[in-house]
PDB file of C-alpha atoms in Angstrom:
ATOM      1  CA  UNK A  21     -11.753   0.801   4.604  1.00  0.00           C
ATOM      2  CA  UNK A  22      -8.164  -0.106   5.321  1.00  0.00           C
ATOM      3  CA  UNK A  23      -6.750  -2.839   3.126  1.00  0.00           C
ATOM      4  CA  UNK A  24      -4.186  -4.114   5.575  1.00  0.00           C
ATOM      5  CA  UNK A  25      -5.147  -5.293   9.019  1.00  0.00           C
ATOM      6  CA  UNK A  26      -2.427  -6.037  11.528  1.00  0.00           C
ATOM      7  CA  UNK A  27      -2.651  -8.593  14.263  1.00  0.00           C
ATOM      8  CA  UNK A  28      -2.160  -8.310  17.169  1.00  0.00           C
ATOM      9  CA  UNK A  29      -2.937  -4.652  17.848  1.00  0.00           C
ATOM     10  CA  UNK A  30      -0.430  -4.677  20.696  1.00  0.00           C
ATOM     11  CA  UNK A  31       2.413  -7.017  21.632  1.00  0.00           C
ATOM     12  CA  UNK A  32       4.652  -6.942  24.684  1.00  0.00           C
ATOM     13  CA  UNK A  33       7.671  -9.257  24.969  1.00  0.00           C
ATOM     14  CA  UNK A  34      10.959  -9.547  26.820  1.00  0.00           C
ATOM     15  CA  UNK A  35      14.186  -8.334  25.303  1.00  0.00           C
ATOM     16  CA  UNK A  36      15.876 -11.102  23.359  1.00  0.00           C
ATOM     17  CA  UNK A  37      12.636 -12.851  22.406  1.00  0.00           C
ATOM     18  CA  UNK A  38      11.295 -12.960  18.871  1.00  0.00           C
ATOM     19  CA  UNK A  39       8.322 -10.826  17.845  1.00  0.00           C
ATOM     20  CA  UNK A  40       5.866 -11.844  15.154  1.00  0.00           C
ATOM     21  CA  UNK A  41       3.263  -9.557  13.644  1.00  0.00           C
ATOM     22  CA  UNK A  42       0.728 -10.474  11.016  1.00  0.00           C
ATOM     23  CA  UNK A  43      -1.020  -8.556   8.279  1.00  0.00           C
ATOM     24  CA  UNK A  44      -4.027  -9.560   6.220  1.00  0.00           C
ATOM     25  CA  UNK A  45      -5.347  -7.819   3.149  1.00  0.00           C
ATOM     26  CA  UNK A  46      -8.320  -8.131   0.850  1.00  0.00           C
ATOM     27  CA  UNK A  47      -7.488  -7.496  -2.796  1.00  0.00           C
ATOM     28  CA  UNK A  48      -4.712  -8.376  -5.232  1.00  0.00           C
ATOM     29  CA  UNK A  49      -1.466  -6.585  -4.596  1.00  0.00           C
ATOM     30  CA  UNK A  50       1.700  -5.611  -6.414  1.00  0.00           C
ATOM     31  CA  UNK A  51       3.775  -5.500  -3.255  1.00  0.00           C
ATOM     32  CA  UNK A  52       3.518  -5.370   0.510  1.00  0.00           C
ATOM     33  CA  UNK A  53       5.691  -3.188   2.686  1.00  0.00           C
ATOM     34  CA  UNK A  54       6.402  -2.919   6.383  1.00  0.00           C
ATOM     35  CA  UNK A  55       7.113   0.384   8.117  1.00  0.00           C
ATOM     36  CA  UNK A  56       8.138   1.296  11.657  1.00  0.00           C
ATOM     37  CA  UNK A  57       7.060   4.384  13.559  1.00  0.00           C
ATOM     38  CA  UNK A  58       8.683   5.505  16.753  1.00  0.00           C
ATOM     39  CA  UNK A  59       6.417   7.450  19.082  1.00  0.00           C
ATOM     40  CA  UNK A  60       5.491  10.844  17.659  1.00  0.00           C
ATOM     41  CA  UNK A  61       7.687  10.470  14.589  1.00  0.00           C
ATOM     42  CA  UNK A  62       7.306   9.721  10.902  1.00  0.00           C
ATOM     43  CA  UNK A  63       7.286   6.255   9.393  1.00  0.00           C
ATOM     44  CA  UNK A  64      10.474   4.515   8.330  1.00  0.00           C
ATOM     45  CA  UNK A  65      10.464   1.918   5.580  1.00  0.00           C
ATOM     46  CA  UNK A  66      11.726  -1.483   6.711  1.00  0.00           C
ATOM     47  CA  UNK A  67      11.234  -3.959   3.920  1.00  0.00           C
ATOM     48  CA  UNK A  68       9.284  -4.536   0.705  1.00  0.00           C
ATOM     49  CA  UNK A  69       8.182  -7.888  -0.646  1.00  0.00           C
ATOM     50  CA  UNK A  70       6.728  -8.254  -4.112  1.00  0.00           C
ATOM     51  CA  UNK A  71       3.743 -10.415  -4.957  1.00  0.00           C
ATOM     52  CA  UNK A  72       5.928 -13.013  -6.703  1.00  0.00           C
ATOM     53  CA  UNK A  73       8.182 -13.407  -3.653  1.00  0.00           C
ATOM     54  CA  UNK A  74       7.459 -15.646  -0.675  1.00  0.00           C
ATOM     55  CA  UNK A  75      10.111 -14.671   1.835  1.00  0.00           C
ATOM     56  CA  UNK A  76      12.597 -11.879   2.336  1.00  0.00           C
ATOM     57  CA  UNK A  77      15.254 -11.130   4.938  1.00  0.00           C
ATOM     58  CA  UNK A  78      16.901  -7.934   6.089  1.00  0.00           C
ATOM     59  CA  UNK A  79      19.162  -8.160   9.118  1.00  0.00           C
ATOM     60  CA  UNK A  80      16.994  -9.331  12.034  1.00  0.00           C
ATOM     61  CA  UNK A  81      13.829  -8.956   9.979  1.00  0.00           C
ATOM     62  CA  UNK A  82      12.111 -11.753   8.122  1.00  0.00           C
ATOM     63  CA  UNK A  83       8.994 -11.161   6.065  1.00  0.00           C
ATOM     64  CA  UNK A  84       6.810 -13.806   4.508  1.00  0.00           C
ATOM     65  CA  UNK A  85       4.008 -13.374   2.020  1.00  0.00           C
ATOM     66  CA  UNK A  86       1.244 -15.850   1.240  1.00  0.00           C
ATOM     67  CA  UNK A  87      -0.809 -14.473  -1.624  1.00  0.00           C
ATOM     68  CA  UNK A  88      -3.200 -17.419  -1.529  1.00  0.00           C
ATOM     69  CA  UNK A  89      -4.166 -16.477   2.028  1.00  0.00           C
ATOM     70  CA  UNK A  90      -3.687 -12.760   1.427  1.00  0.00           C
ATOM     71  CA  UNK A  91      -1.470 -12.486   4.461  1.00  0.00           C
ATOM     72  CA  UNK A  92       2.034 -11.502   5.501  1.00  0.00           C
ATOM     73  CA  UNK A  93       4.070 -11.793   8.655  1.00  0.00           C
ATOM     74  CA  UNK A  94       6.965  -9.771  10.026  1.00  0.00           C
ATOM     75  CA  UNK A  95       9.364 -11.546  12.358  1.00  0.00           C
ATOM     76  CA  UNK A  96      11.882  -9.588  14.404  1.00  0.00           C
ATOM     77  CA  UNK A  97      14.461 -11.887  15.937  1.00  0.00           C
ATOM     78  CA  UNK A  98      16.457 -11.249  19.116  1.00  0.00           C
ATOM     79  CA  UNK A  99      14.422  -8.155  19.965  1.00  0.00           C
ATOM     80  CA  UNK A 100      16.019  -5.090  21.527  1.00  0.00           C
ATOM     81  CA  UNK A 101      14.595  -2.200  23.520  1.00  0.00           C
ATOM     82  CA  UNK A 102      15.140   0.016  20.473  1.00  0.00           C
ATOM     83  CA  UNK A 103      12.639  -2.113  18.528  1.00  0.00           C
ATOM     84  CA  UNK A 104       9.850  -0.644  20.656  1.00  0.00           C
ATOM     85  CA  UNK A 105       7.638   1.101  18.096  1.00  0.00           C
ATOM     86  CA  UNK A 106       4.495   0.727  16.043  1.00  0.00           C
ATOM     87  CA  UNK A 107       4.723  -1.435  12.946  1.00  0.00           C
ATOM     88  CA  UNK A 108       2.512  -0.940   9.907  1.00  0.00           C
ATOM     89  CA  UNK A 109       1.954  -3.019   6.836  1.00  0.00           C
ATOM     90  CA  UNK A 110       1.057  -1.253   3.608  1.00  0.00           C
ATOM     91  CA  UNK A 111      -0.167  -2.780   0.393  1.00  0.00           C
ATOM     92  CA  UNK A 112       0.453  -1.524  -3.104  1.00  0.00           C
ATOM     93  CA  UNK A 113      -2.421  -2.366  -5.437  1.00  0.00           C
ATOM     94  CA  UNK A 114      -2.014  -4.661  -8.389  1.00  0.00           C
ATOM     95  CA  UNK A 115      -1.773  -3.065 -11.780  1.00  0.00           C
ATOM     96  CA  UNK A 116      -4.830  -1.158 -12.911  1.00  0.00           C
ATOM     97  CA  UNK A 117      -6.255  -1.110  -9.406  1.00  0.00           C
ATOM     98  CA  UNK A 118      -6.315   1.992  -7.345  1.00  0.00           C
ATOM     99  CA  UNK A 119      -4.220   5.007  -8.226  1.00  0.00           C
ATOM    100  CA  UNK A 120      -0.699   4.182  -7.083  1.00  0.00           C
ATOM    101  CA  UNK A 121      -1.786   4.500  -3.497  1.00  0.00           C
ATOM    102  CA  UNK A 122      -0.366   2.516  -0.643  1.00  0.00           C
ATOM    103  CA  UNK A 123      -3.030   1.462   1.824  1.00  0.00           C
ATOM    104  CA  UNK A 124      -1.886   1.245   5.419  1.00  0.00           C
ATOM    105  CA  UNK A 125      -3.178  -0.908   8.224  1.00  0.00           C
ATOM    106  CA  UNK A 126      -3.735   0.419  11.722  1.00  0.00           C
ATOM    107  CA  UNK A 127      -0.507  -0.981  13.078  1.00  0.00           C
ATOM    108  CA  UNK A 128       0.825  -3.223  15.837  1.00  0.00           C
ATOM    109  CA  UNK A 129       2.235  -1.528  18.900  1.00  0.00           C
ATOM    110  CA  UNK A 130       5.328  -3.504  19.962  1.00  0.00           C
ATOM    111  CA  UNK A 131       6.846  -3.029  23.405  1.00  0.00           C
ATOM    112  CA  UNK A 132      10.148  -4.652  24.312  1.00  0.00           C
ATOM    113  CA  UNK A 133      10.628  -4.990  28.056  1.00  0.00           C
ATOM    114  CA  UNK A 134      14.203  -4.933  29.404  1.00  0.00           C
TER     115      UNK A 134
ATOM    116  CA  UNK B  11      19.734   9.375   1.910  1.00  0.00           C
ATOM    117  CA  UNK B  12      16.321  10.718   1.093  1.00  0.00           C
ATOM    118  CA  UNK B  13      15.280  13.580   3.242  1.00  0.00           C
ATOM    119  CA  UNK B  14      11.719  14.765   3.668  1.00  0.00           C
ATOM    120  CA  UNK B  15      11.230  17.779   5.880  1.00  0.00           C
ATOM    121  CA  UNK B  16       8.080  19.351   7.251  1.00  0.00           C
ATOM    122  CA  UNK B  17       7.883  22.984   8.218  1.00  0.00           C
ATOM    123  CA  UNK B  18       6.777  22.490  11.818  1.00  0.00           C
ATOM    124  CA  UNK B  19       6.843  19.644  14.357  1.00  0.00           C
ATOM    125  CA  UNK B  20       4.081  21.209  16.465  1.00  0.00           C
ATOM    126  CA  UNK B  21       1.473  23.771  15.501  1.00  0.00           C
ATOM    127  CA  UNK B  22      -1.410  25.314  17.434  1.00  0.00           C
ATOM    128  CA  UNK B  23      -4.084  27.223  15.535  1.00  0.00           C
ATOM    129  CA  UNK B  24      -7.512  28.625  16.253  1.00  0.00           C
ATOM    130  CA  UNK B  25     -10.776  27.571  14.638  1.00  0.00           C
ATOM    131  CA  UNK B  26     -11.325  29.387  11.361  1.00  0.00           C
ATOM    132  CA  UNK B  27      -7.666  30.155  10.704  1.00  0.00           C
ATOM    133  CA  UNK B  28      -6.063  29.306   7.387  1.00  0.00           C
ATOM    134  CA  UNK B  29      -3.255  26.825   7.953  1.00  0.00           C
ATOM    135  CA  UNK B  30      -0.357  25.947   5.667  1.00  0.00           C
ATOM    136  CA  UNK B  31       1.670  22.785   6.157  1.00  0.00           C
ATOM    137  CA  UNK B  32       4.789  22.620   4.026  1.00  0.00           C
ATOM    138  CA  UNK B  33       6.703  19.567   2.905  1.00  0.00           C
ATOM    139  CA  UNK B  34       9.991  19.519   1.021  1.00  0.00           C
ATOM    140  CA  UNK B  35      11.899  16.533  -0.367  1.00  0.00           C
ATOM    141  CA  UNK B  36      15.410  16.555  -1.741  1.00  0.00           C
ATOM    142  CA  UNK B  37      15.448  13.441  -3.946  1.00  0.00           C
ATOM    143  CA  UNK B  38      13.717  14.728  -7.061  1.00  0.00           C
ATOM    144  CA  UNK B  39      10.748  12.420  -6.432  1.00  0.00           C
ATOM    145  CA  UNK B  40       7.776  12.738  -8.725  1.00  0.00           C
ATOM    146  CA  UNK B  41       5.175  11.574  -6.201  1.00  0.00           C
ATOM    147  CA  UNK B  42       4.264  13.261  -2.946  1.00  0.00           C
ATOM    148  CA  UNK B  43       1.542  12.483  -0.403  1.00  0.00           C
ATOM    149  CA  UNK B  44      -0.238  13.962   2.574  1.00  0.00           C
ATOM    150  CA  UNK B  45      -1.699  11.694   5.257  1.00  0.00           C
ATOM    151  CA  UNK B  46      -3.304  12.281   8.591  1.00  0.00           C
ATOM    152  CA  UNK B  47      -2.895   9.825  11.428  1.00  0.00           C
ATOM    153  CA  UNK B  48      -5.405   9.434  14.230  1.00  0.00           C
ATOM    154  CA  UNK B  49      -5.584   6.870  17.044  1.00  0.00           C
ATOM    155  CA  UNK B  50      -7.617   3.861  16.006  1.00  0.00           C
ATOM    156  CA  UNK B  51      -7.881   5.030  12.402  1.00  0.00           C
ATOM    157  CA  UNK B  52      -4.329   4.531  11.172  1.00  0.00           C
ATOM    158  CA  UNK B  53      -2.998   6.552   8.253  1.00  0.00           C
ATOM    159  CA  UNK B  54      -5.517   8.040   5.879  1.00  0.00           C
ATOM    160  CA  UNK B  55      -4.568   9.600   2.572  1.00  0.00           C
ATOM    161  CA  UNK B  56      -5.725  13.182   2.110  1.00  0.00           C
ATOM    162  CA  UNK B  57      -4.222  14.166  -1.248  1.00  0.00           C
ATOM    163  CA  UNK B  58      -1.364  13.127  -3.443  1.00  0.00           C
ATOM    164  CA  UNK B  59       0.493  14.556  -6.397  1.00  0.00           C
ATOM    165  CA  UNK B  60       2.321  12.669  -9.120  1.00  0.00           C
ATOM    166  CA  UNK B  61       3.749  15.689 -10.894  1.00  0.00           C
ATOM    167  CA  UNK B  62       4.125  19.440 -10.621  1.00  0.00           C
ATOM    168  CA  UNK B  63       0.738  21.167 -10.650  1.00  0.00           C
ATOM    169  CA  UNK B  64      -0.996  17.764 -10.620  1.00  0.00           C
ATOM    170  CA  UNK B  65      -3.054  16.568  -7.678  1.00  0.00           C
ATOM    171  CA  UNK B  66      -5.497  13.830  -6.884  1.00  0.00           C
ATOM    172  CA  UNK B  67      -7.887  13.404  -4.007  1.00  0.00           C
ATOM    173  CA  UNK B  68      -7.185  10.690  -1.528  1.00  0.00           C
ATOM    174  CA  UNK B  69      -9.682   9.095   0.817  1.00  0.00           C
ATOM    175  CA  UNK B  70     -10.473  12.129   2.987  1.00  0.00           C
ATOM    176  CA  UNK B  71      -9.944  15.359   0.987  1.00  0.00           C
ATOM    177  CA  UNK B  72     -12.832  17.323   2.469  1.00  0.00           C
ATOM    178  CA  UNK B  73     -11.701  20.488   4.227  1.00  0.00           C
ATOM    179  CA  UNK B  74      -8.246  20.381   2.633  1.00  0.00           C
ATOM    180  CA  UNK B  75      -6.550  21.610  -0.506  1.00  0.00           C
ATOM    181  CA  UNK B  76      -3.011  21.208  -1.811  1.00  0.00           C
ATOM    182  CA  UNK B  77      -0.499  23.025  -3.945  1.00  0.00           C
ATOM    183  CA  UNK B  78       2.469  21.698  -5.914  1.00  0.00           C
ATOM    184  CA  UNK B  79       4.129  24.555  -7.753  1.00  0.00           C
ATOM    185  CA  UNK B  80       7.618  23.053  -7.611  1.00  0.00           C
ATOM    186  CA  UNK B  81       8.665  19.433  -7.773  1.00  0.00           C
ATOM    187  CA  UNK B  82      10.304  19.418  -4.357  1.00  0.00           C
ATOM    188  CA  UNK B  83       7.503  21.110  -2.429  1.00  0.00           C
ATOM    189  CA  UNK B  84       3.986  19.927  -1.603  1.00  0.00           C
ATOM    190  CA  UNK B  85       1.785  22.101   0.574  1.00  0.00           C
ATOM    191  CA  UNK B  86      -1.343  21.106   2.479  1.00  0.00           C
ATOM    192  CA  UNK B  87      -3.826  23.899   3.128  1.00  0.00           C
ATOM    193  CA  UNK B  88      -6.624  23.968   5.666  1.00  0.00           C
ATOM    194  CA  UNK B  89      -8.800  26.791   4.362  1.00  0.00           C
ATOM    195  CA  UNK B  90     -10.683  27.221   7.639  1.00  0.00           C
ATOM    196  CA  UNK B  91      -9.325  25.042  10.403  1.00  0.00           C
ATOM    197  CA  UNK B  92     -11.774  23.128  12.564  1.00  0.00           C
ATOM    198  CA  UNK B  93     -11.288  21.191  15.781  1.00  0.00           C
ATOM    199  CA  UNK B  94     -11.841  17.879  13.996  1.00  0.00           C
ATOM    200  CA  UNK B  95      -8.698  18.569  11.982  1.00  0.00           C
ATOM    201  CA  UNK B  96      -6.576  18.231  15.099  1.00  0.00           C
ATOM    202  CA  UNK B  97      -4.270  15.401  14.116  1.00  0.00           C
ATOM    203  CA  UNK B  98      -0.787  14.261  13.193  1.00  0.00           C
ATOM    204  CA  UNK B  99      -0.038  15.145   9.566  1.00  0.00           C
ATOM    205  CA  UNK B 100       2.545  13.141   7.671  1.00  0.00           C
ATOM    206  CA  UNK B 101       4.074  13.977   4.329  1.00  0.00           C
ATOM    207  CA  UNK B 102       5.743  11.348   2.134  1.00  0.00           C
ATOM    208  CA  UNK B 103       7.476  11.178  -1.200  1.00  0.00           C
ATOM    209  CA  UNK B 104       8.243   8.374  -3.606  1.00  0.00           C
ATOM    210  CA  UNK B 105      10.191   7.958  -6.762  1.00  0.00           C
ATOM    211  CA  UNK B 106       8.676   6.470  -9.868  1.00  0.00           C
ATOM    212  CA  UNK B 107       7.405   7.520 -13.187  1.00  0.00           C
ATOM    213  CA  UNK B 108       4.823  10.244 -12.931  1.00  0.00           C
ATOM    214  CA  UNK B 109       1.544   8.402 -13.148  1.00  0.00           C
ATOM    215  CA  UNK B 110       3.321   5.148 -13.968  1.00  0.00           C
ATOM    216  CA  UNK B 111       1.792   1.837 -13.013  1.00  0.00           C
ATOM    217  CA  UNK B 112       4.886   0.548 -11.218  1.00  0.00           C
ATOM    218  CA  UNK B 113       5.041   3.485  -8.900  1.00  0.00           C
ATOM    219  CA  UNK B 114       3.930   1.889  -5.645  1.00  0.00           C
ATOM    220  CA  UNK B 115       7.355   1.399  -4.173  1.00  0.00           C
ATOM    221  CA  UNK B 116       8.899   2.725  -1.000  1.00  0.00           C
ATOM    222  CA  UNK B 117       7.545   5.922   0.464  1.00  0.00           C
ATOM    223  CA  UNK B 118       9.823   8.197   2.491  1.00  0.00           C
ATOM    224  CA  UNK B 119       8.150  10.052   5.311  1.00  0.00           C
ATOM    225  CA  UNK B 120       8.809  13.339   7.003  1.00  0.00           C
ATOM    226  CA  UNK B 121       8.854  13.615  10.823  1.00  0.00           C
ATOM    227  CA  UNK B 122       5.239  14.738  11.006  1.00  0.00           C
ATOM    228  CA  UNK B 123       3.429  17.864  12.176  1.00  0.00           C
ATOM    229  CA  UNK B 124       1.198  17.576  15.188  1.00  0.00           C
ATOM    230  CA  UNK B 125      -1.545  20.140  14.628  1.00  0.00           C
ATOM    231  CA  UNK B 126      -3.893  21.240  17.387  1.00  0.00           C
ATOM    232  CA  UNK B 127      -6.901  23.370  16.479  1.00  0.00           C
ATOM    233  CA  UNK B 128      -8.473  25.142  19.447  1.00  0.00           C
TER     234      UNK B 128
END
């Protein structure tokens, strides 16, 4: 079963608003990553946060990680039409677990309305 | 910038055909991956390779095989295509020590191949 579960499955907001997506996971992790996928294309890496980090920023992106709750959130501030895409979280297993595999959630479909 | 290319964006094949999907990366990455992506199921790992001529099964290897004869190239083979293999196929690569325990960092994806099996 998928390790990461995103919430909500779909999100529609107005341009300029902030978008928040959440990810929950089940087992210990080494890191958690967020990826974006435009329709019909490959995934693009956005940001990586390690298990000993609590918050990370990259431009308009802010990621938080709460290992005690096994959850992460991705905040996109001042959304733009070009942010319309699907967003996936992916977890990298802690040492000695798994076989170097990232496990992806099913994604949140974000739509930014002009 | 890392570049991962896939041989075709769209492919249509008939049931029973042998299908080759090629993936090439230009960053000398040790690790390469094949996923399939289906609505409602997310990305599922088919096979991965952490070194030339090395391969490991992912979560859904049945009906697929792979080949890694050169470091930059990772091929996915459908020995006898079936309609349930209609899907989007994504290749990815990642740096890191071959088989190393800290090798779960960023993956770089190709544009995907949308395969239809009739």
